[in-house]
CSV table of N, CA, C and O in Angstrom, one decimal:
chain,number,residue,atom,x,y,z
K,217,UNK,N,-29.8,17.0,-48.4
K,217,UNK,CA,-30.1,18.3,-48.8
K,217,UNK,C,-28.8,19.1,-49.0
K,217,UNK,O,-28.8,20.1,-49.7
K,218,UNK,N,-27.8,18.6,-48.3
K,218,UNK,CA,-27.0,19.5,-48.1
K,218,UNK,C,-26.0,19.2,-49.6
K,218,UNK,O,-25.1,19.9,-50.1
K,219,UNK,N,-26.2,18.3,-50.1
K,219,UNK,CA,-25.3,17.8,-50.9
K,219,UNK,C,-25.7,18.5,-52.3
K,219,UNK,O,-24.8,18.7,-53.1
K,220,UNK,N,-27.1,19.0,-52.6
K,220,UNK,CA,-27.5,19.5,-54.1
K,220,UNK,C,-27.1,20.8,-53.8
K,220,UNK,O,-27.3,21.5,-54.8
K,221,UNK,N,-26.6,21.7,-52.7
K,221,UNK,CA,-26.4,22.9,-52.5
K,221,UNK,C,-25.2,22.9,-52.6
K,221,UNK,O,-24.8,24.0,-53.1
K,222,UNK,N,-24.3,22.0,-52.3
K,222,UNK,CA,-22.4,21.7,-52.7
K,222,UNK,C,-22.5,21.9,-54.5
K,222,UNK,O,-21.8,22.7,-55.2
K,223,UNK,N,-23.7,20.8,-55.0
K,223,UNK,CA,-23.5,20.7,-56.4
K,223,UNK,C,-23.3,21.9,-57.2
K,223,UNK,O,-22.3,22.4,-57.7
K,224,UNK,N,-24.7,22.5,-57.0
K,224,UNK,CA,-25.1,23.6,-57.4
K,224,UNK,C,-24.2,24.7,-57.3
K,224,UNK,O,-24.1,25.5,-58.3
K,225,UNK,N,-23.5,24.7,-56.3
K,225,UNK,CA,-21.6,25.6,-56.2
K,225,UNK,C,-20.7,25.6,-57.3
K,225,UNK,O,-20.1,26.6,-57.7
K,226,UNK,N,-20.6,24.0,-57.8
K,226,UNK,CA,-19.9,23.4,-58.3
K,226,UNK,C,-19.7,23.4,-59.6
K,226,UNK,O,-18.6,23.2,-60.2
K,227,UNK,N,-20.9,23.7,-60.0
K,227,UNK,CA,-21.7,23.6,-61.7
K,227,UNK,C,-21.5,25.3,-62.3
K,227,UNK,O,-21.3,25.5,-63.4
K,228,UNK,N,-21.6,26.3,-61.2
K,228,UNK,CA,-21.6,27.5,-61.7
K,228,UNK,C,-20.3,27.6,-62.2
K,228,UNK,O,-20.2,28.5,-63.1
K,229,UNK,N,-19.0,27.1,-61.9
K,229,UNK,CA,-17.9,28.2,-62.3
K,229,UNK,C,-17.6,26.7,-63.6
K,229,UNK,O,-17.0,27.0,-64.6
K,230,UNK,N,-17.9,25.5,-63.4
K,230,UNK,CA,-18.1,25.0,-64.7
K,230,UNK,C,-18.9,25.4,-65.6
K,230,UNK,O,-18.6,25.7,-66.8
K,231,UNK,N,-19.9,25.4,-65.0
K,231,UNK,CA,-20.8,26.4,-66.7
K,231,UNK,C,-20.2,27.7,-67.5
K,231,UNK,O,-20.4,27.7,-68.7
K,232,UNK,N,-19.6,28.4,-67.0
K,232,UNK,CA,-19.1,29.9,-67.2
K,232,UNK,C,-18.1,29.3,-68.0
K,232,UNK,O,-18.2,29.4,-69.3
K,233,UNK,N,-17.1,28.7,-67.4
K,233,UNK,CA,-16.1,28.2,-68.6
K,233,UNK,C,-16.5,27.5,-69.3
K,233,UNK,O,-15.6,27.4,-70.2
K,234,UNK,N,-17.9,26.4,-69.7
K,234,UNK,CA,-18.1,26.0,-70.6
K,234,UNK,C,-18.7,26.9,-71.6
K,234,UNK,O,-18.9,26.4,-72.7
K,235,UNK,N,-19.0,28.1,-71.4
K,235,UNK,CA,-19.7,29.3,-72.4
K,235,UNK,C,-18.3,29.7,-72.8
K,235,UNK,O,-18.0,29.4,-73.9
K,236,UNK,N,-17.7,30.1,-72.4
K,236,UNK,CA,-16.5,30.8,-72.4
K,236,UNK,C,-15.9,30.3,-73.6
K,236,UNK,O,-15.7,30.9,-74.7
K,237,UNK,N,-15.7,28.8,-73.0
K,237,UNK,CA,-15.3,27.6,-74.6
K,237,UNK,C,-16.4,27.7,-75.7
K,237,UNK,O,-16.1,27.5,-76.9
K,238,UNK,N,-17.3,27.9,-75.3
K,238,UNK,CA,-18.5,28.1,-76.8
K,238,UNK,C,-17.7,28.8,-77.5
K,238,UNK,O,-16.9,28.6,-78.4
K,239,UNK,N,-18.4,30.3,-76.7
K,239,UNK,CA,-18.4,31.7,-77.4
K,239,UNK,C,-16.5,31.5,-78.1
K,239,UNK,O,-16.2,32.0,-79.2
K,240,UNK,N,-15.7,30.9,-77.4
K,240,UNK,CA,-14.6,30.8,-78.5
K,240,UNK,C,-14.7,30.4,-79.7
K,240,UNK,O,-14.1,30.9,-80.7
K,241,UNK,N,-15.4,29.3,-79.8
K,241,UNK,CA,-15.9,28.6,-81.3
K,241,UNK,C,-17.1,29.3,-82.3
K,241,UNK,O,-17.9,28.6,-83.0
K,242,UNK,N,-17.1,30.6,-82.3
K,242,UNK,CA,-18.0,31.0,-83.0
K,242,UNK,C,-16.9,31.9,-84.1
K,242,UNK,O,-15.9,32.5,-83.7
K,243,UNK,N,-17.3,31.8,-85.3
K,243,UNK,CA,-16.6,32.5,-85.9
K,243,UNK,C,-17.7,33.8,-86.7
K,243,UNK,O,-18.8,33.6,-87.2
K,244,UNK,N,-17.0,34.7,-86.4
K,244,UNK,CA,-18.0,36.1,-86.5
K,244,UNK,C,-17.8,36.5,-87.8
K,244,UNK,O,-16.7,36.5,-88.3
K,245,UNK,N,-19.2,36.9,-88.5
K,245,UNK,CA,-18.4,37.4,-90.3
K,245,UNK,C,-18.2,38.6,-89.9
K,245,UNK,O,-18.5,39.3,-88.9
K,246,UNK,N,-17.2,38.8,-91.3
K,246,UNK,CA,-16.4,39.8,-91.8
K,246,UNK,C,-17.5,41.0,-92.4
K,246,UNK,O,-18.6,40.9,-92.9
K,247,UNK,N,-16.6,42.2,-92.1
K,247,UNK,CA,-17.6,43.5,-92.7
K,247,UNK,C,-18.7,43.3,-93.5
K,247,UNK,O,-19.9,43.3,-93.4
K,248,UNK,N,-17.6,43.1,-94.4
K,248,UNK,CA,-18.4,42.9,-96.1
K,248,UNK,C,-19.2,42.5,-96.3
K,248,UNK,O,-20.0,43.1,-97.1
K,249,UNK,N,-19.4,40.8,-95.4
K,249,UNK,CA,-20.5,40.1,-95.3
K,249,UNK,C,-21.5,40.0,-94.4
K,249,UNK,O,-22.2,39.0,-94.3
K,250,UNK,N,-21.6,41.2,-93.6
K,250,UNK,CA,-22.3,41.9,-92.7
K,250,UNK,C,-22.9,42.8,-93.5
K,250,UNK,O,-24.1,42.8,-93.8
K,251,UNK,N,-22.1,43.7,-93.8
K,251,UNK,CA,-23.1,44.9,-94.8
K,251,UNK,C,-24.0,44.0,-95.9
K,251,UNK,O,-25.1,44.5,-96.1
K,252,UNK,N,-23.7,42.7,-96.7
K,252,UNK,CA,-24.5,42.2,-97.4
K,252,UNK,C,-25.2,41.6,-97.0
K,252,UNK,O,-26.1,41.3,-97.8
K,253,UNK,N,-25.4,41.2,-96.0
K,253,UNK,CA,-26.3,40.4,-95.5
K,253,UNK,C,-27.6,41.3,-94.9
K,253,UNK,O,-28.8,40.8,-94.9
K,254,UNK,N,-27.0,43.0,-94.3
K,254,UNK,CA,-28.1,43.8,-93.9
K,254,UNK,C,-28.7,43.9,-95.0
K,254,UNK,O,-29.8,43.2,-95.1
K,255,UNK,N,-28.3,44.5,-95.8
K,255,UNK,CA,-29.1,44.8,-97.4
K,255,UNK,C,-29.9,44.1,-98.1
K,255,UNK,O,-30.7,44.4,-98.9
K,256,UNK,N,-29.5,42.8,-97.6
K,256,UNK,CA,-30.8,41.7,-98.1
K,256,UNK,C,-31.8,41.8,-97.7
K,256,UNK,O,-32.9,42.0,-98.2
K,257,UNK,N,-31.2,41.6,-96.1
K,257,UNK,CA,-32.4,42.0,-95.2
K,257,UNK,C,-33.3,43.4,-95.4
K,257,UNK,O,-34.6,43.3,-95.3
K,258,UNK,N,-32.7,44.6,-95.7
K,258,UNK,CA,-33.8,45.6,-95.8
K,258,UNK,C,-34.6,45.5,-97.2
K,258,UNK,O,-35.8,45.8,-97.4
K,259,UNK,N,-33.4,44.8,-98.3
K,259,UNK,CA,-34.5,45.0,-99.8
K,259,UNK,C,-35.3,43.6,-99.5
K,259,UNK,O,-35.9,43.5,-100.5
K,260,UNK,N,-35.6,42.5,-98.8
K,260,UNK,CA,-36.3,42.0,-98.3
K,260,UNK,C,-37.9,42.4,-98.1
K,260,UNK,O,-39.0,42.4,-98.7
K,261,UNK,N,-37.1,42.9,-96.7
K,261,UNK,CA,-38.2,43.7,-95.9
K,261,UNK,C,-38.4,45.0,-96.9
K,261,UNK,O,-38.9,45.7,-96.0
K,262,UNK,N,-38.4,45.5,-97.7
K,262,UNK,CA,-39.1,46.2,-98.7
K,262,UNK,C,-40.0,45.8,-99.9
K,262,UNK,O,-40.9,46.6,-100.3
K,263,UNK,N,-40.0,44.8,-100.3
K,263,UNK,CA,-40.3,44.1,-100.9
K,263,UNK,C,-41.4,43.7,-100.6
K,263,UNK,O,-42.4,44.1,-101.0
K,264,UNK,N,-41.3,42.6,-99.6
K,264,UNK,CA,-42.2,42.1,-98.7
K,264,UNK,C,-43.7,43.2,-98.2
K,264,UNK,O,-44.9,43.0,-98.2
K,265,UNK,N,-43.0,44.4,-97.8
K,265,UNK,CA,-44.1,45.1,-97.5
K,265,UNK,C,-44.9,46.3,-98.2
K,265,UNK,O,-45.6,47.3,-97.9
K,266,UNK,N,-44.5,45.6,-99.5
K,266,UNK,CA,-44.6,46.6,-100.9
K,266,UNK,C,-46.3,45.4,-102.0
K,266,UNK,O,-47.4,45.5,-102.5
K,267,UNK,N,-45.1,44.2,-101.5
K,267,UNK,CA,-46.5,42.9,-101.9
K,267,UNK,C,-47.3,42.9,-100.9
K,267,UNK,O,-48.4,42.5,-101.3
K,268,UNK,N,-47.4,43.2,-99.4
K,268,UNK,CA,-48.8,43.1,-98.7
K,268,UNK,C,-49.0,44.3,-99.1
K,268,UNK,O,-50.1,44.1,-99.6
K,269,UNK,N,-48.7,45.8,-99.2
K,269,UNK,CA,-49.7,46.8,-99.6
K,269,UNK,C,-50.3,46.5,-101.1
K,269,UNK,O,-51.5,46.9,-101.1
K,270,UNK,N,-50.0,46.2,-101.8
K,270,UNK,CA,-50.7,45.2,-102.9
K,270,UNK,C,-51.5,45.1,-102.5
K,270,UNK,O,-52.5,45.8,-102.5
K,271,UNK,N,-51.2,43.6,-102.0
K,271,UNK,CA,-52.2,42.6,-101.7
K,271,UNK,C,-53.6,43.4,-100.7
K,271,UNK,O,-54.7,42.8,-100.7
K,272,UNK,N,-53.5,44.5,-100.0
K,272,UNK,CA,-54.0,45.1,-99.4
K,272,UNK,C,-55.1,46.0,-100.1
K,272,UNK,O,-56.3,46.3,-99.9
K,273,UNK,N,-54.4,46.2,-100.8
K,273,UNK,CA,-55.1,47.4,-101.7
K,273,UNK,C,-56.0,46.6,-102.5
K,273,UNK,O,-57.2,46.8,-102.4
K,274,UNK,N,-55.5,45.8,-103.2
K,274,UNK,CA,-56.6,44.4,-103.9
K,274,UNK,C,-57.7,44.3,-103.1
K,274,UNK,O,-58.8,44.7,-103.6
K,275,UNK,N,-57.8,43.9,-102.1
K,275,UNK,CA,-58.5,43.8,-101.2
K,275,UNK,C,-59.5,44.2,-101.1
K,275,UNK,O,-60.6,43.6,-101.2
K,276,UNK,N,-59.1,45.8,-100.6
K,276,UNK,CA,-59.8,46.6,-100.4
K,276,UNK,C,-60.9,47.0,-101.3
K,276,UNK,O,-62.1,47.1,-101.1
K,277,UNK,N,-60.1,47.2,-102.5
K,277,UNK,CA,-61.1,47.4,-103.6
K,277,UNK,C,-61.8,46.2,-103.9
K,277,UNK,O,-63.0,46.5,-103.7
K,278,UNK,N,-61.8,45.3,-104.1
K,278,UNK,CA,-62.7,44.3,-104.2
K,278,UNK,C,-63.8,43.8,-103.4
K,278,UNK,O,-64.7,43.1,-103.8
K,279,UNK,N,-63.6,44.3,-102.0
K,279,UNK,CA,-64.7,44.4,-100.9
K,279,UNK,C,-65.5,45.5,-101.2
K,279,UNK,O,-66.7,45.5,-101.0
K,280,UNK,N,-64.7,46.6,-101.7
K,280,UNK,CA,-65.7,47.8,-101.9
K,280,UNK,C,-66.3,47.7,-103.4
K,280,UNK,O,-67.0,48.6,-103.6
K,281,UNK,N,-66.1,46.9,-104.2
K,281,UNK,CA,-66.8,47.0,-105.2
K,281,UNK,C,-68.1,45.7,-105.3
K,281,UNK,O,-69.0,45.6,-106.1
K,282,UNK,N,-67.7,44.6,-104.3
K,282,UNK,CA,-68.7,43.7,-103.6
K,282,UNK,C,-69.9,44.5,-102.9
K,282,UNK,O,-71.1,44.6,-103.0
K,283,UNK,N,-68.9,44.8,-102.0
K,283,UNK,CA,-70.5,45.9,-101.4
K,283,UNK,C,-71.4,47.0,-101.7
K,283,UNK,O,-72.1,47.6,-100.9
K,284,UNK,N,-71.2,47.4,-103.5
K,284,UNK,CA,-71.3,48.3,-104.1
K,284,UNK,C,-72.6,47.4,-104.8
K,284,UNK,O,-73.6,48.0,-105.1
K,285,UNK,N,-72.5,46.1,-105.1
K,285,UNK,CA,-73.4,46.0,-106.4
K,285,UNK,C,-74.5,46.0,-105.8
K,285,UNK,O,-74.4,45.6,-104.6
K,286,UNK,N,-75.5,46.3,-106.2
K,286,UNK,CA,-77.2,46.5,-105.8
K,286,UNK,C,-78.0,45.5,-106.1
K,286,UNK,O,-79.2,45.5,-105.9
């Protein structure tokens, strides 16, 4: 018992420097390609929720002109 509690000591300040060495290897974009990459993302997400109100609105009327005929 006493020995997975030594381990467990052991592994923590190994782990920390093994993130440590990660987070060194990440290479982070540049402005530029940060601000383009937001902008995708919002005319994306504009887009996107421009074709479900569409699609929504289709919908709608078409249920209401279903439940319309006599």
């Amino acid at each position: 018992m006493g020995d997975s509690a030594e381990k467990q000591k052991q592994k923590g300040p190994g782990f920390f420097s093994g993130v440590k060495a990660e987070f060194k290897k990440i290479i982070w974009p540049d402005r530029d390609k940060t601000l383009r990459q937001s902008v995708a993302v919002v005319a994306i997400s504009v887009v996107v929720g421009i074709m479900i109100a569409i699609i929504e609105y289709v919908a709608k009327y078409g249920v209401n002109f279903l439940t319309s005929i006599k």
